Coordinates of C-alpha atoms in Angstrom, one line a residue:
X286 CA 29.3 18.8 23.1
X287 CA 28.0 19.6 26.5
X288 CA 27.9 17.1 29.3
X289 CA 24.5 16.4 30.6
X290 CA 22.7 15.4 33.4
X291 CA 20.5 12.2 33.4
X292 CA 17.3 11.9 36.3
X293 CA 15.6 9.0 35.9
X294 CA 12.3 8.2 38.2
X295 CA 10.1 5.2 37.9
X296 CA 6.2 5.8 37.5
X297 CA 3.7 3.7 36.9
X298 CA 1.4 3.2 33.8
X299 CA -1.9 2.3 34.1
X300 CA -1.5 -0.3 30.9
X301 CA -0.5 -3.6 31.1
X302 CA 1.2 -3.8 27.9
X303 CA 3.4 -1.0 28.4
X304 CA 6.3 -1.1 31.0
X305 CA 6.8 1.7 33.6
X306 CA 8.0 4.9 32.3
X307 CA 11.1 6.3 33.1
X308 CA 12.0 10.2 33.0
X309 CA 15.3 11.8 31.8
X310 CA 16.3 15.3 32.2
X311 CA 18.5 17.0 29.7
X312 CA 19.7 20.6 29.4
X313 CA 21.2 21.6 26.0
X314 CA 22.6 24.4 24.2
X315 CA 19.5 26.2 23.5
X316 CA 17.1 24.1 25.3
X317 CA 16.2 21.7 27.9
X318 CA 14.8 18.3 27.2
X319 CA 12.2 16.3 29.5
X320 CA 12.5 13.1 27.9
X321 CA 9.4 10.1 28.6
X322 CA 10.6 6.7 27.8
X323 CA 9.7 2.7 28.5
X324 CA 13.4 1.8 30.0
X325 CA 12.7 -1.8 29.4
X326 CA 10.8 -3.9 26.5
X327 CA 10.2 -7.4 25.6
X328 CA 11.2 -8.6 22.3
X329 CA 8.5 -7.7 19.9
X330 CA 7.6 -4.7 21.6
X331 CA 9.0 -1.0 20.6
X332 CA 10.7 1.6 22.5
X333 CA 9.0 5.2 22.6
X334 CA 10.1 8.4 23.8
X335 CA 8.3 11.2 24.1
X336 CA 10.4 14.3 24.3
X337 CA 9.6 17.9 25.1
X338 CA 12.2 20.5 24.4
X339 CA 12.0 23.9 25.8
X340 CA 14.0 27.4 24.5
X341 CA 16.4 28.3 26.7
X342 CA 14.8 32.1 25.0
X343 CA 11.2 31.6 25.4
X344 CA 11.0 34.7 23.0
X345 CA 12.7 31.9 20.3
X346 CA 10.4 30.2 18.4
X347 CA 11.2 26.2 17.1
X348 CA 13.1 26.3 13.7
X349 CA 14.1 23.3 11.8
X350 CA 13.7 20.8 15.0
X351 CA 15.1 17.3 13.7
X352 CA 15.6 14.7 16.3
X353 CA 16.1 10.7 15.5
X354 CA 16.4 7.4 18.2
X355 CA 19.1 5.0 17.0
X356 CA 19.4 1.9 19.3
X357 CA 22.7 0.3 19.8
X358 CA 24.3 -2.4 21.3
X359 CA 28.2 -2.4 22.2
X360 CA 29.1 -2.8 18.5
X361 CA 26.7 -1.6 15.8
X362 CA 23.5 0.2 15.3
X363 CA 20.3 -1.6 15.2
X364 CA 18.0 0.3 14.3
X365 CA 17.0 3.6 14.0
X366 CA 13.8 6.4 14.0
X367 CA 12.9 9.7 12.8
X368 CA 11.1 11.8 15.9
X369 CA 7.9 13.3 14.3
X370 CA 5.6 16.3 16.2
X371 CA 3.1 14.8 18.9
X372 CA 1.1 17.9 19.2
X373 CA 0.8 19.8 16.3
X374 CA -0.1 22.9 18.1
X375 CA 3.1 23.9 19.1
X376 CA 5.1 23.1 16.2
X377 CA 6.3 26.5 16.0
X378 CA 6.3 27.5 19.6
X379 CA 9.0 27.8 21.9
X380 CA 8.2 24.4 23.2
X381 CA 7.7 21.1 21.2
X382 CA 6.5 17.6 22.1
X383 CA 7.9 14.8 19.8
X384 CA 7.4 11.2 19.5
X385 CA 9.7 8.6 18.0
X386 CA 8.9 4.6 17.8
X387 CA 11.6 1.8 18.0
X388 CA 10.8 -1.3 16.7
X389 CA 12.8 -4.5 18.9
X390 CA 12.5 -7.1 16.7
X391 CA 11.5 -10.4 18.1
X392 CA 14.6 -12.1 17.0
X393 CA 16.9 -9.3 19.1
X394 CA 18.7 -10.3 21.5
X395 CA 18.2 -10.2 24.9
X396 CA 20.3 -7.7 27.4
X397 CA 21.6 -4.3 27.8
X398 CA 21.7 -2.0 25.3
X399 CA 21.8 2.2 24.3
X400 CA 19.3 4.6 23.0
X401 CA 21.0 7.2 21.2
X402 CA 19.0 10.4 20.7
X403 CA 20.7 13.1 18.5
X404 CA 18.7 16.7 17.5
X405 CA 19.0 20.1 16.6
X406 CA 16.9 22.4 17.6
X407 CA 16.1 26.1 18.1
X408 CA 19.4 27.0 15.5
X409 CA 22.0 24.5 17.6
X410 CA 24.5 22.7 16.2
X411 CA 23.2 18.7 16.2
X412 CA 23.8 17.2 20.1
X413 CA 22.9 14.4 21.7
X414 CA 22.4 12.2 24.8
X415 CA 21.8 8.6 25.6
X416 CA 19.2 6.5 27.2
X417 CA 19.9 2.9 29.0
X418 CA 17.3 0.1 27.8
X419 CA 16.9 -3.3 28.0
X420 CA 15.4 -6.0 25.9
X421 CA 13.9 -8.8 27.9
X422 CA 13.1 -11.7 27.2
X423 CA 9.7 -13.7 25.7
X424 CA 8.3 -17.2 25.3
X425 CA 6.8 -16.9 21.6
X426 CA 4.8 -21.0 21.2
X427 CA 5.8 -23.0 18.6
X428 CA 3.1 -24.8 16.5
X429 CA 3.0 -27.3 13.3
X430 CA 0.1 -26.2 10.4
X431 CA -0.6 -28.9 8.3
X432 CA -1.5 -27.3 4.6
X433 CA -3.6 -29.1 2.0
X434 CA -2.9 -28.8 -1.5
X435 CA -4.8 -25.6 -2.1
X436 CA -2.7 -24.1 0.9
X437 CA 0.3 -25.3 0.0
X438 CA 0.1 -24.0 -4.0
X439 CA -0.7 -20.8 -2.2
X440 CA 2.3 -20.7 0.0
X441 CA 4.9 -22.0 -2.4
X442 CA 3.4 -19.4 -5.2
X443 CA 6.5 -17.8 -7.4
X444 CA 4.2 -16.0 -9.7
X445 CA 4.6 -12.5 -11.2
X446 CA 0.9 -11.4 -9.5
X447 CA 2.3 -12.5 -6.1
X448 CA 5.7 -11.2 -6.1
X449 CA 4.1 -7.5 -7.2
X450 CA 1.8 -8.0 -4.6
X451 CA 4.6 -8.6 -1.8
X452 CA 6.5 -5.8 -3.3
X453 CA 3.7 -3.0 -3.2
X454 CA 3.0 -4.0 0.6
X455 CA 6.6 -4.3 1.5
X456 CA 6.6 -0.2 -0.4
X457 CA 3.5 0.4 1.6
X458 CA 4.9 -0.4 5.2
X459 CA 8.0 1.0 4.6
X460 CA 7.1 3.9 3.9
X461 CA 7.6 6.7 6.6
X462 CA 6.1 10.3 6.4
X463 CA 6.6 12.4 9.6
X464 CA 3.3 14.7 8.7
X465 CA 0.8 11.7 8.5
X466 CA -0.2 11.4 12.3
X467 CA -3.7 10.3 12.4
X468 CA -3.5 8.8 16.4
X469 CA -1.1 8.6 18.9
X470 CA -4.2 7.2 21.0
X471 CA -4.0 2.7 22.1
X472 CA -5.7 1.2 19.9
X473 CA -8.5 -1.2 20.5
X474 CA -8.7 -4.7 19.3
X475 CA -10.6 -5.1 15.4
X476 CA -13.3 -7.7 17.2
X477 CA -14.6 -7.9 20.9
X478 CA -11.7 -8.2 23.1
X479 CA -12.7 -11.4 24.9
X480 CA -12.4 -13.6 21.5
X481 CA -10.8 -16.5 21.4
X482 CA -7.3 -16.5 20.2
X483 CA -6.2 -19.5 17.6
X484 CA -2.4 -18.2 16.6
X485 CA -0.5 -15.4 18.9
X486 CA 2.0 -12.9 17.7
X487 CA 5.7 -14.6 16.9
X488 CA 4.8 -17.8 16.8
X489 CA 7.2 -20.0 15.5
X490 CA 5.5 -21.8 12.6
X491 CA 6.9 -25.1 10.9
X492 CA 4.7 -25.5 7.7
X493 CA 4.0 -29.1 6.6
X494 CA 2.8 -28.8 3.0
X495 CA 0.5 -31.4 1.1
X496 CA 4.2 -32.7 -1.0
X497 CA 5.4 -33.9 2.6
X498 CA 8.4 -30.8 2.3
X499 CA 8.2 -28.4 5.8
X500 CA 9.5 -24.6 5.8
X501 CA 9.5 -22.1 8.5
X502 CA 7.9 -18.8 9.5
X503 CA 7.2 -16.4 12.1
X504 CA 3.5 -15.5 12.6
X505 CA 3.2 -11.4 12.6
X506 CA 0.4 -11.2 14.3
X507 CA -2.8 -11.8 16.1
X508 CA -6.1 -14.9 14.7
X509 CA -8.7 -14.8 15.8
X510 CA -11.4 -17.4 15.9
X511 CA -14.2 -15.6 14.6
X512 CA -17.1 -17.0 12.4
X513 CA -17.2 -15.7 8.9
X514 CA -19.2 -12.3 8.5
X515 CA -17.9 -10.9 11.2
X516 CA -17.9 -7.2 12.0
X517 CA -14.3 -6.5 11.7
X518 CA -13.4 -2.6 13.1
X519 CA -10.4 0.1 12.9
X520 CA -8.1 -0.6 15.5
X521 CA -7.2 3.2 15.5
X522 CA -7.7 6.4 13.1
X523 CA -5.8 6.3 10.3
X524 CA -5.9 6.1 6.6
X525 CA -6.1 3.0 3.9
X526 CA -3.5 2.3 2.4
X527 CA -4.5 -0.4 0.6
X528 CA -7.9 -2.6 0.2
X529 CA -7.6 -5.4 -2.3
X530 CA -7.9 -9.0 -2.8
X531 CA -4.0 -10.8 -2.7
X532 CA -2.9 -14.2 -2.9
X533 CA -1.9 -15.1 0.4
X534 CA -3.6 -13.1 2.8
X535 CA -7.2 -13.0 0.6
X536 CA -9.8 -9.7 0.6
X537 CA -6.9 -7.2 3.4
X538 CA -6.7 -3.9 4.6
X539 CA -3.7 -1.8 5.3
X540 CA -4.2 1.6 7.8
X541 CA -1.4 4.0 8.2
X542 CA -2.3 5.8 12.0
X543 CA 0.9 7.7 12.4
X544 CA 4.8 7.8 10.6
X545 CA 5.8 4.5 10.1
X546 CA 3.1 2.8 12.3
X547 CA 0.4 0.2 10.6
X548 CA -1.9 -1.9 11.3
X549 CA -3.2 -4.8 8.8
X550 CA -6.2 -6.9 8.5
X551 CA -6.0 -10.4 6.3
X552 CA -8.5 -13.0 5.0
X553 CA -11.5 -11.1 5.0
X554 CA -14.8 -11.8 2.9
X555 CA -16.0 -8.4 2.6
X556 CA -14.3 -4.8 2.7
X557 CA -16.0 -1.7 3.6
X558 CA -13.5 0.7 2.9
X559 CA -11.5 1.9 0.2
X560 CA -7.9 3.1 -0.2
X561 CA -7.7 6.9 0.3
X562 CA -10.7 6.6 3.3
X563 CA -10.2 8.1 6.4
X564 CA -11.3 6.2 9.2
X565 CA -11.9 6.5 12.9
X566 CA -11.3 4.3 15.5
X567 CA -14.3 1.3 15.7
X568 CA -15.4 2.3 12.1
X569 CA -16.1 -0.8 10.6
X570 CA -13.8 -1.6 7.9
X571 CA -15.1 -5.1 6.2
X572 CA -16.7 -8.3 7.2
X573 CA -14.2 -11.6 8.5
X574 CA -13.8 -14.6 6.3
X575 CA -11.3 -17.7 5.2
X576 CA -10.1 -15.6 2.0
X577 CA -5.9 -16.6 0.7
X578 CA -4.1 -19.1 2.9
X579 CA -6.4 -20.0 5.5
X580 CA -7.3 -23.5 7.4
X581 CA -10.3 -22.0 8.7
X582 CA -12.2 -18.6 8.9
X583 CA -10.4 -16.2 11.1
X584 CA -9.4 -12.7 11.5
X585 CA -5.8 -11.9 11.2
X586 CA -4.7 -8.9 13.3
X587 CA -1.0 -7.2 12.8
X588 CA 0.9 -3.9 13.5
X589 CA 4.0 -2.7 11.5
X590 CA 6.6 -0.6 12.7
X591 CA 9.2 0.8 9.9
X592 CA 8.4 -2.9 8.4
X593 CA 8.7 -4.6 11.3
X594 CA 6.4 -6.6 12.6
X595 CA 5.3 -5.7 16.6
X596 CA 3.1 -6.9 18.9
X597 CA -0.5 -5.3 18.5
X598 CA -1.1 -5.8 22.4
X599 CA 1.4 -3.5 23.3
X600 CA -0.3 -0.4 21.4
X601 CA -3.6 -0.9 22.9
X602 CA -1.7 0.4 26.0
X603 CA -0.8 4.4 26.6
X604 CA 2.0 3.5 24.8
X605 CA 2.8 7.2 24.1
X606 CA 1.9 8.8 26.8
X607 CA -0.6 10.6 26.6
X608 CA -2.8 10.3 29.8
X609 CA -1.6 13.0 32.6
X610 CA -0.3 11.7 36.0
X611 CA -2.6 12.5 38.5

């Protein structure tokens, strides 16, 4: 393994959501690696680096490039990410741009930790190098939702229909497939930005049901307070993955926009779209309602990461870089 040498330089992104970038500077076997990455991240975010890797031959074409993020604290592995092409163009050049996405869970902890980046490229033997991040810290509200009866048989369902249903979404989002990049643009918000917000991304929910029993939860995403028959929009291109009508979450829609990377849309009254449909970003995907467990008509906005759920603000920032410094 050969040593390598780190330069890191703050700049600023023009997104609030996003922290400033850091760069890194790597020279390997066969190539040299300018590496783009958010150094810091609150919990519920994601880490993203953006690597370029230039032949050391520029005559040498890219073969077999694999490249994956692990993140690691001082005893284990947390979680890991495949690196997938950013611009398609130059798969097979002598230069490559990749992307990979972390999820940071918004249980993590807190504190210091590694990024671990280990590829092959252009014929090498598998190196590697390593990234300082930190997690930092976020106040997530904690709220009390009374349930009436009809809620509270639909959250304390055991049944066959609802257990296949949780099953084929849990397949859905975890399914990662580094050719299907539709976007790598920020999204935009499914309704008018300005709307009023009733529940925010990982709230801490206590659950009082109708029977006087409690349980608790962590809310994966974004309501909003939006009257039914509202025009509910793609946050980003992408593909559905899956349109139907399910217990808890009522008439929802599924997008893939990139490997590993989802957003989801719950309790509407009408869908426009079907699974297999392309769709661009502001295409209108269905109409918003009180469908499934609901106290009240609403839109329910959420982004998945390799299953876990992240904070849909922080991709309607550049959060891959793809605006040029000036």
């Amino acid at each position: 393994m050969k040593k390598y040498v780190l330069i890191i330089a703050a700049l600023a992104l023009a997104a609030t959501h996003v922290a400033a970038a850091s760069l890194a500077t790597f020279k390997g076997t066969t190539c040299t690696l300018n590496v783009e990455y958010n150094a810091s991240a609150q919990q519920g975010d994601a880490l993203i680096v953006r690597m370029t890797l230039r032949s050391l031959d520029k005559k040498r074409a890219l073969k077999d490039t694999v490249a994956v993020a692990e993140l690691h604290n001082e005893t284990k592995r947390i979680e890991t990410a495949q690196f997938f092409a950013a611009n398609q163009k130059t798969k097979r050049q002598s230069v490559q741009e990749m992307l990979a996405y972390v999820p940071l869970s918004t249980w993590l902890s807190e504190g210091d930790y590694t990024l671990k980046v280990i590829y092959t490229a252009f014929g090498s033997e598998p190196e590697k190098f390593t990234l300082p991040v930190s997690v930092l810290a976020k106040d997530f509200i904690k709220e009390t939702i009374p349930l009436n009866e009809r809620n509270t048989a639909i959250r304390t369902d055991t049944s066959s229909e609802r257990i296949a249903q949780i099953d084929r979404l849990n397949n859905v989002l975890a399914t990662v497939n580094a050719a299907n990049i539709y976007t790598i643009k920020p999204f935009m918000p499914p309704v008018a930005p300005d709307t009023r917000r009733t529940s925010f991304f990982g709230d801490r929910r206590i659950y009082a049901y109708s029977s006087g029993r409690t349980a608790t939860s962590e809310h994966y995403g974004i309501d909003y307070g939006v009257p039914e028959g509202t025009v509910v929009s793609s946050c980003a291109d992408g593909r559905v993955v899956l349109a139907e009508n399910r217990i808890s979450t009522g008439w929802s829609v599924v997008i893939e926009h990139a490997p590993g990377l989802y957003s989801l849309y719950y309790h509407m009254s009408v869908l426009n779209v079907k699974e297999g449909q392309i769709v661009k970003q502001g295409d209108r995907i269905g109409l918003s309602g009180a469908t499934g467990l609901a106290t009240g008509p609403h839109l329910h906005w959420e982004v998945r990461l390799n299953k876990c759920a992240v904070s849909p603000d922080f991709f309607t920032g550049d959060y891959a870089y793809t605006k040029p410094e000036n």
